[in-house]
Amino acid sequence: HAKEKGRNNVQYFTAAMTQTAIERLAIEQDLRHAIQNDEFELYYQPQVCAHSQQILGVEALIRWHHPQQGLVPPLRFIPVAEESGLIETIGAWVLEEACRQLSDWRDEGICNIHIAVNLSSHQLRSASIVTQVAECMQRYAIKAGELELEITESVAMDNPEHCISQLMALRNLGVSLAIDDFGTGYSSLAYLKRLPIDILKLDRSFVHDIETDPNDAAISEATISMAHALGLKVVAEGVETQGQAYFLASIHDCDLLQGYLFGKPEPANIIVEQLKKHLHSH
Ligand code: C2E
Ligand code: MG
Ligand code: MG
Ligand code: MG
């Protein structure tokens, strides 16, 4: 009996794996046409000052309008794009589009906001990333501090020497650097202190129960004081309630907040209304 069961499990497992493999292959094939067909769009989510709640910037988050499947979330195609190397082309498009958008907004009188762009490990390893960013900044007259690049801890972990020199070159261009999903990776503090970064983004898994879970509160508080001692700013991710916002801003002295409480990621034409309103009220 047990043997039979075991065998069935193996069959199910294999079937599931094959399904995943087929799906991946299909995604990869469709991704190859997505750029030419103009199927990607950047959504933008506000990042607000924790104390004044003024919008200081936005994070650009990619969306894929698949011709048959509709809106495909990034977590379903970014990993495929990374494995297949397509992330180089997609990442270059994201960078270009974010800078173009920032310069468009500037033309509309919306100034003094930054755009944060997610950079994958493949992009950071790429020999051309520094010139790519430099050219983009030049083409759209992006000033120091207007472009932020977000990398995850694990990105920074493999081949630290190369990674650190790439980050330094990017920073020399006037780009701000943020560690995304901070606290979920495995990097040591000894390593972290060597990274030329400006911002830590406290992962939303610590924010969710911050009011009720003393461990999450302790991690948040310790992260923020450590960051401040190192001269870094902290953006808390996934802020959904006033209670969480109050806790982070008033008790832990967090610098910036990002989450559904202040706005979900939205297309440029919707976010621009929010940015204009905020211009008028300040
Ligand atoms: P991330 O960079 O950590 O982005 C934050 C994610 O949290 C976004 O998911 C956002 O929609 C979601 N989020 C924001 N506020 C809240 C909240 O209050 N509650 C909850 N539950 N979630 C919130 P999204 O847009 O699905 O993106 C997922 C991930 O995909 C990103 O995580 C990032 O790692 C990756 N990604 C997105 N766009 C790009 C891109 O252009 N390039 C690369 N390489 N990766 C990207
Ligand atoms: Mg991010
Ligand atoms: Mg994040
Ligand atoms: Mg996250």
mmCIF file of C-alpha atoms and ligand atoms in Angstrom:
data_model
loop_
_atom_site.group_PDB
_atom_site.id
_atom_site.type_symbol
_atom_site.label_atom_id
_atom_site.label_comp_id
_atom_site.label_asym_id
_atom_site.label_seq_id
_atom_site.Cartn_x
_atom_site.Cartn_y
_atom_site.Cartn_z
ATOM 1 C CA HIS A 1 0.000 0.000 0.000
ATOM 2 C CA ALA A 2 2.641 2.408 1.082
ATOM 3 C CA LYS A 3 4.646 1.596 -2.007
ATOM 4 C CA GLU A 4 1.683 2.267 -4.278
ATOM 5 C CA LYS A 5 0.995 5.542 -2.558
ATOM 6 C CA GLY A 6 4.606 6.515 -2.867
ATOM 7 C CA ARG A 7 4.549 5.775 -6.552
ATOM 8 C CA ASN A 8 1.425 7.855 -7.052
ATOM 9 C CA ASN A 9 3.035 10.735 -5.242
ATOM 10 C CA VAL A 10 6.001 10.525 -7.562
ATOM 11 C CA GLN A 11 3.647 10.602 -10.525
ATOM 12 C CA TYR A 12 1.818 13.643 -9.204
ATOM 13 C CA PHE A 13 5.100 15.318 -8.444
ATOM 14 C CA THR A 14 6.416 14.688 -11.941
ATOM 15 C CA ALA A 15 3.188 15.856 -13.532
ATOM 16 C CA ALA A 16 3.302 19.041 -11.507
ATOM 17 C CA MET A 17 6.938 19.613 -12.429
ATOM 18 C CA THR A 18 6.220 19.096 -16.100
ATOM 19 C CA GLN A 19 3.317 21.512 -15.889
ATOM 20 C CA THR A 20 5.603 24.117 -14.318
ATOM 21 C CA ALA A 21 8.290 23.498 -16.922
ATOM 22 C CA ILE A 22 5.777 23.871 -19.763
ATOM 23 C CA GLU A 23 4.398 27.033 -18.219
ATOM 24 C CA ARG A 24 7.884 28.476 -17.853
ATOM 25 C CA LEU A 25 8.741 27.689 -21.423
ATOM 26 C CA ALA A 26 5.524 29.326 -22.602
ATOM 27 C CA ILE A 27 6.232 32.415 -20.501
ATOM 28 C CA GLU A 28 9.764 32.589 -21.863
ATOM 29 C CA GLN A 29 8.533 32.353 -25.448
ATOM 30 C CA ASP A 30 5.894 35.029 -24.900
ATOM 31 C CA LEU A 31 8.393 37.271 -23.105
ATOM 32 C CA ARG A 32 10.533 37.293 -26.252
ATOM 33 C CA HIS A 33 7.808 39.207 -28.079
ATOM 34 C CA ALA A 34 6.581 41.306 -25.184
ATOM 35 C CA ILE A 35 8.994 44.188 -25.623
ATOM 36 C CA GLN A 36 8.492 44.587 -29.393
ATOM 37 C CA ASN A 37 4.730 44.375 -28.863
ATOM 38 C CA ASP A 38 4.867 47.022 -26.159
ATOM 39 C CA GLU A 39 3.183 44.771 -23.574
ATOM 40 C CA PHE A 40 5.002 46.093 -20.505
ATOM 41 C CA GLU A 41 3.926 49.023 -18.376
ATOM 42 C CA LEU A 42 5.382 50.605 -15.274
ATOM 43 C CA TYR A 43 3.093 51.156 -12.324
ATOM 44 C CA TYR A 44 4.154 53.569 -9.594
ATOM 45 C CA GLN A 45 3.660 53.383 -5.831
ATOM 46 C CA PRO A 46 4.156 56.437 -3.570
ATOM 47 C CA GLN A 47 6.842 56.591 -0.896
ATOM 48 C CA VAL A 48 5.897 59.184 1.719
ATOM 49 C CA CYS A 49 7.766 61.041 4.436
ATOM 50 C CA ALA A 50 6.904 59.198 7.663
ATOM 51 C CA HIS A 51 6.338 62.455 9.534
ATOM 52 C CA SER A 52 4.692 64.855 7.042
ATOM 53 C CA GLN A 53 3.216 62.115 4.788
ATOM 54 C CA GLN A 54 4.341 64.200 1.829
ATOM 55 C CA ILE A 55 5.132 62.109 -1.287
ATOM 56 C CA LEU A 56 8.903 62.099 -1.698
ATOM 57 C CA GLY A 57 9.115 59.559 -4.492
ATOM 58 C CA VAL A 58 7.650 56.527 -6.188
ATOM 59 C CA GLU A 59 8.777 52.953 -6.770
ATOM 60 C CA ALA A 60 8.435 51.725 -10.352
ATOM 61 C CA LEU A 61 6.914 48.229 -10.525
ATOM 62 C CA ILE A 62 6.650 46.405 -13.826
ATOM 63 C CA ARG A 63 3.387 44.973 -15.159
ATOM 64 C CA TRP A 64 2.906 42.703 -18.157
ATOM 65 C CA HIS A 65 -0.274 42.928 -20.215
ATOM 66 C CA HIS A 66 -0.235 39.472 -21.743
ATOM 67 C CA PRO A 67 -2.392 39.335 -24.914
ATOM 68 C CA GLN A 68 -4.190 36.152 -23.761
ATOM 69 C CA GLN A 69 -3.618 35.962 -20.003
ATOM 70 C CA GLY A 70 -4.227 39.589 -19.084
ATOM 71 C CA LEU A 71 -2.182 41.178 -16.335
ATOM 72 C CA VAL A 72 0.697 38.892 -15.297
ATOM 73 C CA PRO A 73 2.280 39.815 -11.932
ATOM 74 C CA PRO A 74 6.088 40.305 -11.848
ATOM 75 C CA LEU A 75 6.724 37.365 -9.528
ATOM 76 C CA ARG A 76 5.416 35.056 -12.291
ATOM 77 C CA PHE A 77 7.722 36.314 -15.034
ATOM 78 C CA ILE A 78 10.737 38.098 -13.483
ATOM 79 C CA PRO A 79 12.291 34.776 -12.307
ATOM 80 C CA VAL A 80 11.827 33.340 -15.828
ATOM 81 C CA ALA A 81 13.309 36.497 -17.315
ATOM 82 C CA GLU A 82 16.300 36.152 -15.002
ATOM 83 C CA GLU A 83 16.935 32.487 -15.828
ATOM 84 C CA SER A 84 16.639 33.050 -19.562
ATOM 85 C CA GLY A 85 18.765 36.204 -19.640
ATOM 86 C CA LEU A 86 15.821 38.213 -21.012
ATOM 87 C CA ILE A 87 16.012 40.372 -17.886
ATOM 88 C CA GLU A 88 18.832 42.323 -19.545
ATOM 89 C CA THR A 89 16.468 43.621 -22.232
ATOM 90 C CA ILE A 90 13.502 44.010 -19.899
ATOM 91 C CA GLY A 91 15.616 45.710 -17.231
ATOM 92 C CA ALA A 92 17.014 48.130 -19.799
ATOM 93 C CA TRP A 93 13.462 48.991 -20.872
ATOM 94 C CA VAL A 94 12.422 49.569 -17.228
ATOM 95 C CA LEU A 95 15.353 51.914 -16.629
ATOM 96 C CA GLU A 96 14.696 53.885 -19.808
ATOM 97 C CA GLU A 97 10.947 54.118 -19.182
ATOM 98 C CA ALA A 98 11.373 55.249 -15.558
ATOM 99 C CA CYS A 99 13.811 58.001 -16.558
ATOM 100 C CA ARG A 100 11.573 59.074 -19.454
ATOM 101 C CA GLN A 101 8.622 59.279 -17.051
ATOM 102 C CA LEU A 102 10.561 61.352 -14.552
ATOM 103 C CA SER A 103 11.527 63.842 -17.264
ATOM 104 C CA ASP A 104 7.889 63.954 -18.507
ATOM 105 C CA TRP A 105 6.714 64.763 -14.996
ATOM 106 C CA ARG A 106 9.365 67.428 -14.692
ATOM 107 C CA ASP A 107 8.004 69.022 -17.898
ATOM 108 C CA GLU A 108 4.572 69.050 -16.242
ATOM 109 C CA GLY A 109 6.006 70.931 -13.266
ATOM 110 C CA ILE A 110 6.316 67.961 -10.944
ATOM 111 C CA CYS A 111 9.766 68.243 -9.433
ATOM 112 C CA ASN A 112 11.614 67.074 -6.352
ATOM 113 C CA ILE A 113 10.475 63.495 -6.466
ATOM 114 C CA HIS A 114 12.618 60.407 -6.961
ATOM 115 C CA ILE A 115 11.956 57.194 -8.843
ATOM 116 C CA ALA A 116 13.117 53.889 -7.365
ATOM 117 C CA VAL A 117 13.836 51.112 -9.865
ATOM 118 C CA ASN A 118 14.377 47.435 -9.010
ATOM 119 C CA LEU A 119 17.640 46.017 -10.333
ATOM 120 C CA SER A 120 18.078 42.260 -10.643
ATOM 121 C CA SER A 121 21.311 40.437 -9.882
ATOM 122 C CA HIS A 122 21.946 39.786 -13.586
ATOM 123 C CA GLN A 123 21.757 43.477 -14.326
ATOM 124 C CA LEU A 124 24.138 44.365 -11.518
ATOM 125 C CA ARG A 125 26.642 41.773 -12.769
ATOM 126 C CA SER A 126 26.416 43.043 -16.336
ATOM 127 C CA ALA A 127 29.483 44.889 -17.611
ATOM 128 C CA SER A 128 27.327 47.491 -19.341
ATOM 129 C CA ILE A 129 25.055 48.504 -16.462
ATOM 130 C CA VAL A 130 27.089 51.551 -15.405
ATOM 131 C CA THR A 131 27.225 53.059 -18.920
ATOM 132 C CA GLN A 132 23.578 52.115 -19.427
ATOM 133 C CA VAL A 133 22.532 54.065 -16.317
ATOM 134 C CA ALA A 134 24.877 56.957 -17.147
ATOM 135 C CA GLU A 135 23.441 57.268 -20.672
ATOM 136 C CA CYS A 136 19.877 57.120 -19.417
ATOM 137 C CA MET A 137 20.550 59.836 -16.858
ATOM 138 C CA GLN A 138 22.181 62.008 -19.489
ATOM 139 C CA ARG A 139 19.434 61.468 -22.076
ATOM 140 C CA TYR A 140 16.707 62.570 -19.652
ATOM 141 C CA ALA A 141 18.770 65.038 -17.606
ATOM 142 C CA ILE A 142 18.276 63.075 -14.392
ATOM 143 C CA LYS A 143 19.896 64.836 -11.455
ATOM 144 C CA ALA A 144 21.735 63.321 -8.496
ATOM 145 C CA GLY A 145 19.265 61.793 -6.033
ATOM 146 C CA GLU A 146 16.425 61.551 -8.563
ATOM 147 C CA LEU A 147 17.129 57.925 -9.477
ATOM 148 C CA GLU A 148 17.257 55.200 -6.852
ATOM 149 C CA LEU A 149 18.220 51.606 -7.548
ATOM 150 C CA GLU A 150 16.914 48.797 -5.332
ATOM 151 C CA ILE A 151 18.859 45.574 -4.980
ATOM 152 C CA THR A 152 18.202 42.658 -2.654
ATOM 153 C CA GLU A 153 20.664 41.422 -0.047
ATOM 154 C CA SER A 154 21.218 38.162 -1.914
ATOM 155 C CA VAL A 155 22.018 40.058 -5.123
ATOM 156 C CA ALA A 156 24.787 41.778 -3.303
ATOM 157 C CA MET A 157 26.038 38.526 -1.779
ATOM 158 C CA ASP A 158 27.409 36.600 -4.729
ATOM 159 C CA ASN A 159 30.766 37.920 -5.851
ATOM 160 C CA PRO A 160 30.886 40.766 -3.327
ATOM 161 C CA GLU A 161 34.024 42.437 -4.712
ATOM 162 C CA HIS A 162 32.609 42.865 -8.196
ATOM 163 C CA CYS A 163 29.255 43.884 -6.792
ATOM 164 C CA ILE A 164 30.780 46.521 -4.506
ATOM 165 C CA SER A 165 32.787 48.086 -7.329
ATOM 166 C CA GLN A 166 29.706 48.179 -9.579
ATOM 167 C CA LEU A 167 27.683 49.818 -6.807
ATOM 168 C CA MET A 168 30.405 52.399 -6.199
ATOM 169 C CA ALA A 169 30.471 53.293 -9.895
ATOM 170 C CA LEU A 170 26.678 53.666 -9.914
ATOM 171 C CA ARG A 171 26.789 55.809 -6.806
ATOM 172 C CA ASN A 172 29.410 58.039 -8.412
ATOM 173 C CA LEU A 173 26.809 58.838 -11.072
ATOM 174 C CA GLY A 174 24.598 60.314 -8.347
ATOM 175 C CA VAL A 175 22.314 57.292 -8.031
ATOM 176 C CA SER A 176 20.985 56.412 -4.551
ATOM 177 C CA LEU A 177 21.174 52.753 -3.598
ATOM 178 C CA ALA A 178 18.672 50.833 -1.502
ATOM 179 C CA ILE A 179 18.704 47.314 -0.096
ATOM 180 C CA ASP A 180 15.272 45.842 -0.816
ATOM 181 C CA ASP A 181 13.426 43.354 1.430
ATOM 182 C CA PHE A 182 15.972 43.976 4.184
ATOM 183 C CA GLY A 183 16.025 41.276 6.851
ATOM 184 C CA THR A 184 14.938 38.400 4.619
ATOM 185 C CA GLY A 185 18.342 37.580 3.106
ATOM 186 C CA TYR A 186 21.407 36.035 4.643
ATOM 187 C CA SER A 187 23.977 38.773 4.385
ATOM 188 C CA SER A 188 26.147 39.464 7.421
ATOM 189 C CA LEU A 189 26.409 42.888 8.984
ATOM 190 C CA ALA A 190 30.174 42.753 8.349
ATOM 191 C CA TYR A 191 29.404 42.534 4.654
ATOM 192 C CA LEU A 192 26.577 45.052 4.750
ATOM 193 C CA LYS A 193 28.812 47.739 6.220
ATOM 194 C CA ARG A 194 31.039 47.515 3.145
ATOM 195 C CA LEU A 195 28.213 48.230 0.703
ATOM 196 C CA PRO A 196 28.030 51.849 -0.508
ATOM 197 C CA ILE A 197 24.299 52.180 0.166
ATOM 198 C CA ASP A 198 21.936 54.958 1.247
ATOM 199 C CA ILE A 199 18.702 53.229 2.188
ATOM 200 C CA LEU A 200 17.386 50.071 3.842
ATOM 201 C CA LYS A 201 13.905 48.901 2.933
ATOM 202 C CA LEU A 202 12.474 47.054 5.926
ATOM 203 C CA ASP A 203 10.683 43.999 4.537
ATOM 204 C CA ARG A 204 6.923 44.009 4.851
ATOM 205 C CA SER A 205 6.963 40.695 6.754
ATOM 206 C CA PHE A 206 8.205 42.651 9.812
ATOM 207 C CA VAL A 207 5.632 45.405 9.343
ATOM 208 C CA HIS A 208 2.489 43.295 9.131
ATOM 209 C CA ASP A 209 2.237 42.396 12.854
ATOM 210 C CA ILE A 210 4.442 45.165 14.205
ATOM 211 C CA GLU A 211 1.808 46.316 16.704
ATOM 212 C CA THR A 212 1.140 42.907 18.219
ATOM 213 C CA ASP A 213 4.300 40.829 17.762
ATOM 214 C CA PRO A 214 7.062 42.012 20.118
ATOM 215 C CA ASN A 215 9.688 40.219 17.979
ATOM 216 C CA ASP A 216 8.700 42.149 14.865
ATOM 217 C CA ALA A 217 8.660 45.384 16.861
ATOM 218 C CA ALA A 218 12.143 44.625 18.191
ATOM 219 C CA ILE A 219 13.501 43.817 14.716
ATOM 220 C CA SER A 220 11.997 46.992 13.291
ATOM 221 C CA GLU A 221 13.328 49.183 16.076
ATOM 222 C CA ALA A 222 16.811 47.629 15.970
ATOM 223 C CA THR A 223 16.996 47.866 12.164
ATOM 224 C CA ILE A 224 16.018 51.526 12.183
ATOM 225 C CA SER A 225 18.460 52.520 14.934
ATOM 226 C CA MET A 226 21.263 50.571 13.284
ATOM 227 C CA ALA A 227 20.506 52.173 9.918
ATOM 228 C CA HIS A 228 20.516 55.656 11.440
ATOM 229 C CA ALA A 229 23.794 54.953 13.237
ATOM 230 C CA LEU A 230 25.261 53.960 9.850
ATOM 231 C CA GLY A 231 23.890 57.128 8.235
ATOM 232 C CA LEU A 232 21.209 55.287 6.245
ATOM 233 C CA LYS A 233 17.526 56.051 5.791
ATOM 234 C CA VAL A 234 14.812 53.442 6.240
ATOM 235 C CA VAL A 235 11.765 52.885 4.050
ATOM 236 C CA ALA A 236 9.174 50.573 5.624
ATOM 237 C CA GLU A 237 7.407 48.376 3.048
ATOM 238 C CA GLY A 238 3.855 47.081 3.147
ATOM 239 C CA VAL A 239 2.321 49.710 5.441
ATOM 240 C CA GLU A 240 -1.409 49.031 5.288
ATOM 241 C CA THR A 241 -2.872 50.557 8.473
ATOM 242 C CA GLN A 242 -2.719 53.822 10.410
ATOM 243 C CA GLY A 243 -1.614 51.796 13.425
ATOM 244 C CA GLN A 244 1.439 50.439 11.616
ATOM 245 C CA ALA A 245 2.251 53.906 10.255
ATOM 246 C CA TYR A 246 2.030 55.463 13.713
ATOM 247 C CA PHE A 247 4.187 52.740 15.222
ATOM 248 C CA LEU A 248 6.881 53.065 12.567
ATOM 249 C CA ALA A 249 6.906 56.859 12.383
ATOM 250 C CA SER A 250 6.372 57.964 15.950
ATOM 251 C CA ILE A 251 7.796 55.140 18.003
ATOM 252 C CA HIS A 252 10.595 53.828 15.785
ATOM 253 C CA ASP A 253 11.441 57.058 13.920
ATOM 254 C CA CYS A 254 11.271 55.443 10.466
ATOM 255 C CA ASP A 255 12.055 57.879 7.607
ATOM 256 C CA LEU A 256 9.757 56.861 4.754
ATOM 257 C CA LEU A 257 6.662 54.688 4.451
ATOM 258 C CA GLN A 258 5.365 52.753 1.464
ATOM 259 C CA GLY A 259 2.236 50.615 1.287
ATOM 260 C CA TYR A 260 -1.428 50.342 0.378
ATOM 261 C CA LEU A 261 -2.305 52.886 3.111
ATOM 262 C CA PHE A 262 -0.719 55.618 0.975
ATOM 263 C CA GLY A 263 -1.561 54.115 -2.407
ATOM 264 C CA LYS A 264 -1.308 50.913 -4.394
ATOM 265 C CA PRO A 265 0.943 50.746 -7.453
ATOM 266 C CA GLU A 266 -0.963 52.608 -10.201
ATOM 267 C CA PRO A 267 -0.415 53.543 -13.858
ATOM 268 C CA ALA A 268 1.356 56.853 -14.513
ATOM 269 C CA ASN A 269 -1.836 58.745 -15.468
ATOM 270 C CA ILE A 270 -3.392 57.937 -12.072
ATOM 271 C CA ILE A 271 -0.309 58.516 -9.950
ATOM 272 C CA VAL A 272 0.254 61.880 -11.653
ATOM 273 C CA GLU A 273 -3.028 63.177 -10.214
ATOM 274 C CA GLN A 274 -1.836 62.240 -6.731
ATOM 275 C CA LEU A 275 1.493 63.966 -7.375
ATOM 276 C CA LYS A 276 -0.237 67.141 -8.606
ATOM 277 C CA LYS A 277 -2.581 67.237 -5.624
ATOM 278 C CA HIS A 278 0.368 66.921 -3.324
ATOM 279 C CA LEU A 279 2.151 69.736 -5.161
ATOM 280 C CA HIS A 280 -0.815 72.034 -4.568
ATOM 281 C CA SER A 281 -1.203 71.192 -0.911
ATOM 282 C CA HIS A 282 2.431 71.825 0.037
HETATM 283 P P1 C2E B 1 9.442 44.676 -4.242
HETATM 284 O O1 C2E B 1 10.478 45.429 -4.985
HETATM 285 O O2 C2E B 1 9.717 44.344 -2.827
HETATM 286 O O3 C2E B 1 8.111 45.528 -4.413
HETATM 287 C C1 C2E B 1 7.126 45.652 -3.435
HETATM 288 C C2 C2E B 1 5.963 44.714 -3.693
HETATM 289 O O4 C2E B 1 5.074 44.786 -2.592
HETATM 290 C C3 C2E B 1 5.137 45.082 -4.934
HETATM 291 O O5 C2E B 1 4.641 43.871 -5.511
HETATM 292 C C4 C2E B 1 3.996 45.877 -4.325
HETATM 293 O O6 C2E B 1 2.827 45.880 -5.106
HETATM 294 C C5 C2E B 1 3.781 45.131 -3.043
HETATM 295 N N1 C2E B 1 3.168 45.984 -2.017
HETATM 296 C C6 C2E B 1 3.294 47.314 -1.865
HETATM 297 N N2 C2E B 1 2.607 47.771 -0.795
HETATM 298 C C7 C2E B 1 2.025 46.689 -0.238
HETATM 299 C C8 C2E B 1 1.165 46.513 0.914
HETATM 300 O O7 C2E B 1 0.809 47.454 1.626
HETATM 301 N N3 C2E B 1 0.776 45.237 1.188
HETATM 302 C C9 C2E B 1 1.148 44.177 0.410
HETATM 303 N N4 C2E B 1 0.703 42.964 0.751
HETATM 304 N N5 C2E B 1 1.954 44.307 -0.682
HETATM 305 C C10 C2E B 1 2.391 45.554 -0.994
HETATM 306 P P2 C2E B 1 4.732 43.610 -7.088
HETATM 307 O O8 C2E B 1 4.480 44.874 -7.848
HETATM 308 O O9 C2E B 1 3.873 42.422 -7.376
HETATM 309 O O10 C2E B 1 6.246 43.231 -7.310
HETATM 310 C C11 C2E B 1 6.792 42.071 -6.716
HETATM 311 C C12 C2E B 1 8.288 42.024 -6.878
HETATM 312 O O11 C2E B 1 8.655 41.879 -8.256
HETATM 313 C C13 C2E B 1 9.016 43.275 -6.411
HETATM 314 O O12 C2E B 1 9.134 43.272 -5.009
HETATM 315 C C14 C2E B 1 10.329 43.141 -7.137
HETATM 316 O O13 C2E B 1 11.181 42.261 -6.457
HETATM 317 C C15 C2E B 1 9.906 42.485 -8.448
HETATM 318 N N6 C2E B 1 9.810 43.549 -9.483
HETATM 319 C C16 C2E B 1 8.797 44.390 -9.766
HETATM 320 N N7 C2E B 1 9.113 45.213 -10.786
HETATM 321 C C17 C2E B 1 10.369 44.890 -11.156
HETATM 322 C C18 C2E B 1 11.282 45.378 -12.175
HETATM 323 O O14 C2E B 1 10.998 46.326 -12.915
HETATM 324 N N8 C2E B 1 12.501 44.767 -12.257
HETATM 325 C C19 C2E B 1 12.866 43.733 -11.424
HETATM 326 N N9 C2E B 1 14.091 43.177 -11.579
HETATM 327 N N10 C2E B 1 12.050 43.263 -10.470
HETATM 328 C C20 C2E B 1 10.823 43.826 -10.332
HETATM 329 MG MG MG B 2 11.587 47.036 -4.650
HETATM 330 MG MG MG B 3 10.722 45.165 -1.419
HETATM 331 MG MG MG B 4 9.204 42.894 -0.288
#
